[in-house]
């Protein structure tokens, strides 16, 4: 899913500004959460504990982790391209894993390890495709200058 998200973002973001892209992504995420909540999907509880600690944590995650994180990803994608931006964003995976293991005393299941590996493979695939595209473009430009 992340690889598709990055590829689609790379296609759409050069044609729009960061705030518009951010609005579409966050609105889509909110819509998805509402649908999951309305459908009461088994294994996905929709109960929200209304304590000040949970509310402040939710606000922090929403602002720092989501709005700033996705906004910076889109801004980076517009400035340095999807492949380089995705490569930089892959640091999110190991940082999250290390934080969860050491700070939250979590453990990782086999499925989570496979998911992390798939994210990294998706980014490598996007980077590889972007590198090939840029190389082909340079070859075409070199050929045009010779002719």
JSON list of N, CA, C and O in Angstrom, two decimals, residues 72-100:
[
{"chain": "A", "resi": 72, "resn": "UNK", "atom": "N", "xyz": [5.57, 17.26, 5.07]},
{"chain": "A", "resi": 72, "resn": "UNK", "atom": "CA", "xyz": [6.99, 17.30, 4.72]},
{"chain": "A", "resi": 72, "resn": "UNK", "atom": "C", "xyz": [7.33, 16.28, 3.64]},
{"chain": "A", "resi": 72, "resn": "UNK", "atom": "O", "xyz": [8.16, 16.54, 2.77]},
{"chain": "A", "resi": 73, "resn": "UNK", "atom": "N", "xyz": [6.68, 15.12, 3.69]},
{"chain": "A", "resi": 73, "resn": "UNK", "atom": "CA", "xyz": [6.89, 14.12, 2.64]},
{"chain": "A", "resi": 73, "resn": "UNK", "atom": "C", "xyz": [6.48, 14.68, 1.28]},
{"chain": "A", "resi": 73, "resn": "UNK", "atom": "O", "xyz": [7.21, 14.57, 0.30]},
{"chain": "A", "resi": 74, "resn": "UNK", "atom": "N", "xyz": [5.29, 15.31, 1.21]},
{"chain": "A", "resi": 74, "resn": "UNK", "atom": "CA", "xyz": [4.84, 15.88, -0.05]},
{"chain": "A", "resi": 74, "resn": "UNK", "atom": "C", "xyz": [5.73, 17.04, -0.49]},
{"chain": "A", "resi": 74, "resn": "UNK", "atom": "O", "xyz": [6.04, 17.17, -1.68]},
{"chain": "A", "resi": 75, "resn": "UNK", "atom": "N", "xyz": [6.14, 17.89, 0.44]},
{"chain": "A", "resi": 75, "resn": "UNK", "atom": "CA", "xyz": [7.03, 19.00, 0.09]},
{"chain": "A", "resi": 75, "resn": "UNK", "atom": "C", "xyz": [8.36, 18.46, -0.44]},
{"chain": "A", "resi": 75, "resn": "UNK", "atom": "O", "xyz": [8.89, 18.96, -1.43]},
{"chain": "A", "resi": 76, "resn": "UNK", "atom": "N", "xyz": [8.88, 17.44, 0.23]},
{"chain": "A", "resi": 76, "resn": "UNK", "atom": "CA", "xyz": [10.12, 16.82, -0.23]},
{"chain": "A", "resi": 76, "resn": "UNK", "atom": "C", "xyz": [9.96, 16.17, -1.59]},
{"chain": "A", "resi": 76, "resn": "UNK", "atom": "O", "xyz": [10.85, 16.25, -2.44]},
{"chain": "A", "resi": 77, "resn": "UNK", "atom": "N", "xyz": [8.81, 15.55, -1.80]},
{"chain": "A", "resi": 77, "resn": "UNK", "atom": "CA", "xyz": [8.54, 14.91, -3.08]},
{"chain": "A", "resi": 77, "resn": "UNK", "atom": "C", "xyz": [8.55, 15.94, -4.20]},
{"chain": "A", "resi": 77, "resn": "UNK", "atom": "O", "xyz": [9.08, 15.69, -5.28]},
{"chain": "A", "resi": 78, "resn": "UNK", "atom": "N", "xyz": [7.99, 17.11, -3.95]},
{"chain": "A", "resi": 78, "resn": "UNK", "atom": "CA", "xyz": [7.98, 18.17, -4.96]},
{"chain": "A", "resi": 78, "resn": "UNK", "atom": "C", "xyz": [9.37, 18.73, -5.21]},
{"chain": "A", "resi": 78, "resn": "UNK", "atom": "O", "xyz": [9.68, 19.16, -6.31]},
{"chain": "A", "resi": 79, "resn": "UNK", "atom": "N", "xyz": [10.20, 18.76, -4.17]},
{"chain": "A", "resi": 79, "resn": "UNK", "atom": "CA", "xyz": [11.53, 19.37, -4.31]},
{"chain": "A", "resi": 79, "resn": "UNK", "atom": "C", "xyz": [12.60, 18.41, -4.81]},
{"chain": "A", "resi": 79, "resn": "UNK", "atom": "O", "xyz": [13.43, 18.78, -5.63]},
{"chain": "A", "resi": 80, "resn": "UNK", "atom": "N", "xyz": [12.62, 17.17, -4.28]},
{"chain": "A", "resi": 80, "resn": "UNK", "atom": "CA", "xyz": [13.72, 16.26, -4.62]},
{"chain": "A", "resi": 80, "resn": "UNK", "atom": "C", "xyz": [13.24, 15.01, -5.35]},
{"chain": "A", "resi": 80, "resn": "UNK", "atom": "O", "xyz": [14.04, 14.15, -5.67]},
{"chain": "A", "resi": 81, "resn": "UNK", "atom": "N", "xyz": [11.96, 14.90, -5.61]},
{"chain": "A", "resi": 81, "resn": "UNK", "atom": "CA", "xyz": [11.43, 13.75, -6.34]},
{"chain": "A", "resi": 81, "resn": "UNK", "atom": "C", "xyz": [10.96, 12.65, -5.40]},
{"chain": "A", "resi": 81, "resn": "UNK", "atom": "O", "xyz": [11.33, 12.59, -4.24]},
{"chain": "A", "resi": 82, "resn": "UNK", "atom": "N", "xyz": [10.14, 11.79, -5.96]},
{"chain": "A", "resi": 82, "resn": "UNK", "atom": "CA", "xyz": [9.52, 10.73, -5.16]},
{"chain": "A", "resi": 82, "resn": "UNK", "atom": "C", "xyz": [10.53, 9.71, -4.65]},
{"chain": "A", "resi": 82, "resn": "UNK", "atom": "O", "xyz": [10.47, 9.28, -3.50]},
{"chain": "A", "resi": 83, "resn": "UNK", "atom": "N", "xyz": [11.47, 9.33, -5.50]},
{"chain": "A", "resi": 83, "resn": "UNK", "atom": "CA", "xyz": [12.39, 8.27, -5.08]},
{"chain": "A", "resi": 83, "resn": "UNK", "atom": "C", "xyz": [13.29, 8.72, -3.93]},
{"chain": "A", "resi": 83, "resn": "UNK", "atom": "O", "xyz": [13.42, 8.01, -2.93]},
{"chain": "A", "resi": 84, "resn": "UNK", "atom": "N", "xyz": [13.88, 9.89, -4.04]},
{"chain": "A", "resi": 84, "resn": "UNK", "atom": "CA", "xyz": [14.74, 10.37, -2.95]},
{"chain": "A", "resi": 84, "resn": "UNK", "atom": "C", "xyz": [13.93, 10.64, -1.69]},
{"chain": "A", "resi": 84, "resn": "UNK", "atom": "O", "xyz": [14.37, 10.33, -0.59]},
{"chain": "A", "resi": 85, "resn": "UNK", "atom": "N", "xyz": [12.74, 11.19, -1.85]},
{"chain": "A", "resi": 85, "resn": "UNK", "atom": "CA", "xyz": [11.89, 11.45, -0.70]},
{"chain": "A", "resi": 85, "resn": "UNK", "atom": "C", "xyz": [11.48, 10.15, -0.02]},
{"chain": "A", "resi": 85, "resn": "UNK", "atom": "O", "xyz": [11.48, 10.05, 1.21]},
{"chain": "A", "resi": 86, "resn": "UNK", "atom": "N", "xyz": [11.17, 9.14, -0.80]},
{"chain": "A", "resi": 86, "resn": "UNK", "atom": "CA", "xyz": [10.80, 7.84, -0.24]},
{"chain": "A", "resi": 86, "resn": "UNK", "atom": "C", "xyz": [11.97, 7.18, 0.47]},
{"chain": "A", "resi": 86, "resn": "UNK", "atom": "O", "xyz": [11.81, 6.54, 1.50]},
{"chain": "A", "resi": 87, "resn": "UNK", "atom": "N", "xyz": [13.15, 7.33, -0.11]},
{"chain": "A", "resi": 87, "resn": "UNK", "atom": "CA", "xyz": [14.34, 6.76, 0.53]},
{"chain": "A", "resi": 87, "resn": "UNK", "atom": "C", "xyz": [14.54, 7.40, 1.90]},
{"chain": "A", "resi": 87, "resn": "UNK", "atom": "O", "xyz": [14.79, 6.71, 2.89]},
{"chain": "A", "resi": 88, "resn": "UNK", "atom": "N", "xyz": [14.42, 8.71, 1.97]},
{"chain": "A", "resi": 88, "resn": "UNK", "atom": "CA", "xyz": [14.56, 9.38, 3.26]},
{"chain": "A", "resi": 88, "resn": "UNK", "atom": "C", "xyz": [13.46, 8.96, 4.23]},
{"chain": "A", "resi": 88, "resn": "UNK", "atom": "O", "xyz": [13.70, 8.80, 5.42]},
{"chain": "A", "resi": 89, "resn": "UNK", "atom": "N", "xyz": [12.27, 8.76, 3.71]},
{"chain": "A", "resi": 89, "resn": "UNK", "atom": "CA", "xyz": [11.16, 8.39, 4.59]},
{"chain": "A", "resi": 89, "resn": "UNK", "atom": "C", "xyz": [11.28, 6.96, 5.09]},
{"chain": "A", "resi": 89, "resn": "UNK", "atom": "O", "xyz": [10.65, 6.61, 6.09]},
{"chain": "A", "resi": 90, "resn": "UNK", "atom": "N", "xyz": [12.08, 6.13, 4.45]},
{"chain": "A", "resi": 90, "resn": "UNK", "atom": "CA", "xyz": [12.24, 4.76, 4.95]},
{"chain": "A", "resi": 90, "resn": "UNK", "atom": "C", "xyz": [12.88, 4.74, 6.34]},
{"chain": "A", "resi": 90, "resn": "UNK", "atom": "O", "xyz": [12.76, 3.74, 7.04]},
{"chain": "A", "resi": 91, "resn": "UNK", "atom": "N", "xyz": [13.52, 5.83, 6.73]},
{"chain": "A", "resi": 91, "resn": "UNK", "atom": "CA", "xyz": [14.06, 5.88, 8.09]},
{"chain": "A", "resi": 91, "resn": "UNK", "atom": "C", "xyz": [12.94, 5.83, 9.13]},
{"chain": "A", "resi": 91, "resn": "UNK", "atom": "O", "xyz": [13.18, 5.48, 10.28]},
{"chain": "A", "resi": 92, "resn": "UNK", "atom": "N", "xyz": [11.71, 6.15, 8.71]},
{"chain": "A", "resi": 92, "resn": "UNK", "atom": "CA", "xyz": [10.58, 6.08, 9.62]},
{"chain": "A", "resi": 92, "resn": "UNK", "atom": "C", "xyz": [10.37, 4.66, 10.14]},
{"chain": "A", "resi": 92, "resn": "UNK", "atom": "O", "xyz": [10.05, 4.46, 11.31]},
{"chain": "A", "resi": 93, "resn": "UNK", "atom": "N", "xyz": [10.57, 3.68, 9.28]},
{"chain": "A", "resi": 93, "resn": "UNK", "atom": "CA", "xyz": [10.34, 2.28, 9.66]},
{"chain": "A", "resi": 93, "resn": "UNK", "atom": "C", "xyz": [11.31, 1.84, 10.76]},
{"chain": "A", "resi": 93, "resn": "UNK", "atom": "O", "xyz": [10.87, 1.40, 11.83]},
{"chain": "A", "resi": 94, "resn": "UNK", "atom": "N", "xyz": [12.62, 1.94, 10.56]},
{"chain": "A", "resi": 94, "resn": "UNK", "atom": "CA", "xyz": [13.51, 1.49, 11.65]},
{"chain": "A", "resi": 94, "resn": "UNK", "atom": "C", "xyz": [13.41, 2.33, 12.91]},
{"chain": "A", "resi": 94, "resn": "UNK", "atom": "O", "xyz": [13.51, 1.80, 14.02]},
{"chain": "A", "resi": 95, "resn": "UNK", "atom": "N", "xyz": [13.17, 3.64, 12.76]},
{"chain": "A", "resi": 95, "resn": "UNK", "atom": "CA", "xyz": [13.02, 4.48, 13.96]},
{"chain": "A", "resi": 95, "resn": "UNK", "atom": "C", "xyz": [11.78, 4.06, 14.75]},
{"chain": "A", "resi": 95, "resn": "UNK", "atom": "O", "xyz": [11.83, 3.95, 15.98]},
{"chain": "A", "resi": 96, "resn": "UNK", "atom": "N", "xyz": [10.69, 3.79, 14.05]},
{"chain": "A", "resi": 96, "resn": "UNK", "atom": "CA", "xyz": [9.47, 3.35, 14.73]},
{"chain": "A", "resi": 96, "resn": "UNK", "atom": "C", "xyz": [9.69, 2.00, 15.41]},
{"chain": "A", "resi": 96, "resn": "UNK", "atom": "O", "xyz": [9.26, 1.78, 16.54]},
{"chain": "A", "resi": 97, "resn": "UNK", "atom": "N", "xyz": [10.35, 1.10, 14.72]},
{"chain": "A", "resi": 97, "resn": "UNK", "atom": "CA", "xyz": [10.62, -0.23, 15.29]},
{"chain": "A", "resi": 97, "resn": "UNK", "atom": "C", "xyz": [11.47, -0.11, 16.53]},
{"chain": "A", "resi": 97, "resn": "UNK", "atom": "O", "xyz": [11.16, -0.68, 17.58]},
{"chain": "A", "resi": 98, "resn": "UNK", "atom": "N", "xyz": [12.56, 0.64, 16.45]},
{"chain": "A", "resi": 98, "resn": "UNK", "atom": "CA", "xyz": [13.46, 0.80, 17.61]},
{"chain": "A", "resi": 98, "resn": "UNK", "atom": "C", "xyz": [12.72, 1.47, 18.76]},
{"chain": "A", "resi": 98, "resn": "UNK", "atom": "O", "xyz": [12.83, 1.03, 19.92]},
{"chain": "A", "resi": 99, "resn": "UNK", "atom": "N", "xyz": [11.96, 2.52, 18.47]},
{"chain": "A", "resi": 99, "resn": "UNK", "atom": "CA", "xyz": [11.21, 3.19, 19.53]},
{"chain": "A", "resi": 99, "resn": "UNK", "atom": "C", "xyz": [10.21, 2.25, 20.20]},
{"chain": "A", "resi": 99, "resn": "UNK", "atom": "O", "xyz": [10.08, 2.24, 21.42]},
{"chain": "A", "resi": 100, "resn": "UNK", "atom": "N", "xyz": [9.49, 1.48, 19.39]},
{"chain": "A", "resi": 100, "resn": "UNK", "atom": "CA", "xyz": [8.49, 0.59, 19.98]},
{"chain": "A", "resi": 100, "resn": "UNK", "atom": "C", "xyz": [9.13, -0.53, 20.79]},
{"chain": "A", "resi": 100, "resn": "UNK", "atom": "O", "xyz": [8.62, -0.91, 21.84]}
]
